[in-house]
Short mmCIF file of C-alpha atoms in Angstrom, two decimals:
data_model
loop_
_atom_site.label_atom_id
_atom_site.label_comp_id
_atom_site.label_asym_id
_atom_site.label_seq_id
_atom_site.Cartn_x
_atom_site.Cartn_y
_atom_site.Cartn_z
CA LYS A 135 0.00 0.00 0.00
CA ILE A 136 1.41 3.34 -1.04
CA ASP A 137 -0.65 6.13 0.50
CA ASN A 138 -4.20 4.96 -0.37
CA THR A 139 -3.32 2.71 -3.31
CA HIS A 140 -3.34 -1.03 -2.60
CA GLY A 141 -1.77 -3.48 -5.02
CA ILE A 142 1.05 -5.77 -6.01
CA VAL A 143 4.27 -4.17 -7.22
CA VAL A 144 4.64 -5.18 -10.86
CA GLU A 145 7.41 -2.80 -11.85
CA ARG A 146 10.07 -0.67 -10.19
CA SER A 147 12.15 1.58 -12.39
CA MET A 148 14.33 4.60 -11.80
CA PHE A 149 11.39 7.01 -12.06
CA VAL A 150 8.21 5.10 -11.32
CA THR A 151 6.73 2.24 -9.28
CA ARG A 152 3.73 0.46 -10.79
CA LEU A 153 1.10 -1.36 -8.71
CA GLU A 154 -1.56 -3.72 -10.03
CA THR A 155 -4.74 -3.29 -7.99
CA MET A 156 -7.27 -6.04 -7.26
CA LYS A 157 -9.46 -4.45 -9.97
CA ASN A 158 -6.69 -5.20 -12.52
CA GLU A 159 -5.71 -1.55 -12.83
CA ILE A 160 -2.09 -0.55 -13.25
CA VAL A 161 -1.33 2.53 -11.15
CA SER A 162 1.90 4.41 -11.81
CA ILE A 163 3.33 6.28 -8.84
CA PRO A 164 6.34 8.56 -9.33
CA ASN A 165 9.20 7.45 -7.10
CA ALA A 166 9.48 11.00 -5.74
CA SER A 167 5.97 10.46 -4.34
CA VAL A 168 6.86 6.98 -3.06
CA LEU A 169 9.79 8.39 -1.08
CA GLY A 170 7.49 10.86 0.70
CA ALA A 171 4.55 8.47 1.08
CA HIS A 172 3.40 6.12 3.79
CA VAL A 173 4.29 2.64 2.46
CA VAL A 174 3.01 -0.64 3.94
CA ASN A 175 4.48 -3.95 2.76
CA TYR A 176 1.91 -6.65 3.52
CA SER A 177 3.89 -9.53 2.04
CA ALA A 178 7.32 -9.09 3.69
CA ILE A 179 6.52 -10.97 6.91
CA ALA A 180 3.34 -12.70 5.72
CA LYS A 181 5.23 -15.67 4.27
CA SER A 182 7.03 -16.50 7.50
CA ARG A 183 4.97 -15.16 10.43
CA GLY A 184 1.69 -14.31 8.73
CA LEU A 185 -0.22 -11.10 8.24
CA ILE A 186 -2.83 -10.41 10.94
CA LEU A 187 -6.24 -9.55 9.53
CA HIS A 188 -8.53 -7.82 12.02
CA THR A 189 -12.15 -6.76 12.08
CA ALA A 190 -14.52 -5.53 14.75
CA VAL A 191 -18.12 -6.02 15.86
CA THR A 192 -20.12 -4.45 18.65
CA ILE A 193 -22.40 -6.63 20.76
CA GLY A 194 -24.76 -5.71 23.58
CA TYR A 195 -23.95 -6.39 27.23
CA ASP A 196 -26.74 -8.99 27.35
CA VAL A 197 -24.50 -11.47 25.46
CA PRO A 198 -21.80 -13.18 27.58
CA TRP A 199 -18.33 -12.29 26.31
CA PRO A 200 -17.15 -15.94 26.13
CA LYS A 201 -19.97 -16.64 23.64
CA VAL A 202 -18.90 -13.69 21.49
CA HIS A 203 -15.29 -14.92 21.49
CA GLU A 204 -16.47 -18.43 20.56
CA LEU A 205 -18.59 -17.22 17.62
CA MET A 206 -15.91 -14.90 16.25
CA ILE A 207 -13.23 -17.58 16.39
CA GLN A 208 -15.64 -20.08 14.84
CA ALA A 209 -16.23 -17.64 11.96
CA ALA A 210 -12.47 -17.21 11.45
CA GLU A 211 -11.91 -20.98 11.43
CA ARG A 212 -14.56 -21.34 8.70
CA THR A 213 -12.85 -18.76 6.47
CA GLU A 214 -10.65 -20.01 3.66
CA GLY A 215 -7.24 -18.32 3.77
CA VAL A 216 -7.21 -17.93 7.56
CA GLU A 217 -4.53 -20.03 9.23
CA LYS A 218 -5.30 -22.50 12.02
CA GLU A 219 -1.93 -21.75 13.67
CA PRO A 220 -1.33 -19.34 15.18
CA ALA A 221 -4.93 -19.53 16.29
CA PRO A 222 -7.32 -16.61 15.80
CA PHE A 223 -7.90 -14.52 18.91
CA VAL A 224 -10.35 -11.87 20.12
CA LEU A 225 -9.62 -8.63 21.97
CA GLN A 226 -12.23 -6.56 23.77
CA THR A 227 -11.32 -3.06 22.66
CA ALA A 228 -13.99 -0.86 24.29
CA LEU A 229 -16.73 -0.85 26.90
CA GLN A 230 -19.25 1.68 25.62
CA ASP A 231 -22.58 2.79 27.07
CA ASN A 232 -24.69 0.25 25.15
CA TYR A 233 -22.30 -2.35 23.77
CA VAL A 234 -18.87 -3.98 23.95
CA ALA A 235 -16.46 -3.66 21.00
CA TYR A 236 -14.71 -6.89 20.05
CA GLU A 237 -11.81 -7.22 17.61
CA LEU A 238 -11.14 -10.52 15.85
CA ASN A 239 -7.51 -11.12 14.84
CA ALA A 240 -6.61 -13.93 12.44
CA PHE A 241 -3.46 -14.84 10.55
CA THR A 242 -3.05 -15.39 6.83
CA HIS A 243 -0.10 -16.23 4.61
CA ALA A 244 -1.97 -14.92 1.54
CA PRO A 245 -1.74 -11.10 1.71
CA SER A 246 -2.68 -10.71 -1.97
CA GLY A 247 -6.05 -12.30 -1.18
CA LYS A 248 -6.81 -10.23 1.90
CA THR A 249 -9.76 -8.37 0.36
CA ARG A 250 -11.56 -11.61 -0.49
CA ILE A 251 -10.60 -13.17 2.86
CA TYR A 252 -12.04 -10.13 4.66
CA SER A 253 -15.25 -10.40 2.65
CA ASN A 254 -15.65 -14.10 3.44
CA LEU A 255 -14.73 -13.51 7.08
CA HIS A 256 -17.42 -10.82 7.43
CA ALA A 257 -20.01 -13.14 5.86
CA ASN A 258 -19.01 -15.93 8.26
CA ILE A 259 -19.27 -13.58 11.25
CA GLN A 260 -22.76 -12.53 10.21
CA ASP A 261 -23.79 -16.17 9.73
CA ALA A 262 -22.36 -17.28 13.08
CA PHE A 263 -24.17 -14.57 15.03
CA ARG A 264 -27.42 -14.97 13.09
CA ASP A 265 -27.37 -18.75 13.66
CA ALA A 266 -26.81 -18.14 17.39
CA GLY A 267 -29.70 -15.64 17.50
CA ILE A 268 -27.45 -12.75 18.49
CA GLU A 269 -27.77 -9.23 17.08
CA ILE A 270 -24.66 -7.43 15.90
CA LEU A 271 -24.97 -3.85 17.13
CA SER A 272 -23.15 -0.80 15.90
CA PRO A 273 -22.56 2.60 17.46
CA GLN A 274 -25.46 3.99 15.39
CA TYR A 275 -27.88 1.22 16.41
CA ARG A 276 -30.62 2.17 18.81
CA ALA A 277 -32.48 -0.70 20.42
CA HIS A 278 -35.96 0.08 21.69
CA ARG A 279 -36.90 -2.91 23.79
CA ASP A 280 -40.66 -3.24 23.99
CA GLY A 281 -40.85 -7.02 23.93
CA SER A 282 -40.35 -7.24 20.16
CA PRO A 283 -38.11 -10.06 18.91
CA PRO A 284 -34.47 -9.33 18.00
CA VAL A 285 -33.80 -7.91 14.55
CA LEU A 286 -32.12 -10.80 12.75
CA PRO A 287 -32.06 -11.52 9.02
CA ALA A 288 -34.01 -14.57 7.88
CA THR A 289 -31.98 -17.64 6.97
#
């Protein structure tokens, strides 16, 4: 990633670095810009130690935290491209007024596929929580509890 451009380096010359994006676009970035830019190399350590993918959900206080950890790890284990070892893990990152923020961390050795892995991981998280009958809340979600059933998508 160079500034906000994500891709695989396909060419480095004296004057320009070219990245191929996941949309099959070739983006040319002048090396003068590369030198002054924020550069992230996702593949350097990914082959040996793995790249950590992370995503967050917010869940109400009515759900026991061990259950949230279990469902998030289960979703990671079901995701193709996520490594079994080191095992995925969950961090509780915030205790807000109406919910707890949880961050799932999972390793991959396939940094070039991280966009698809993230997409599949998010789908698996939604499925795991829906199947368990647990609502995923967000900071903008307002729950008015009047005895109505939880808002869960149909299977």
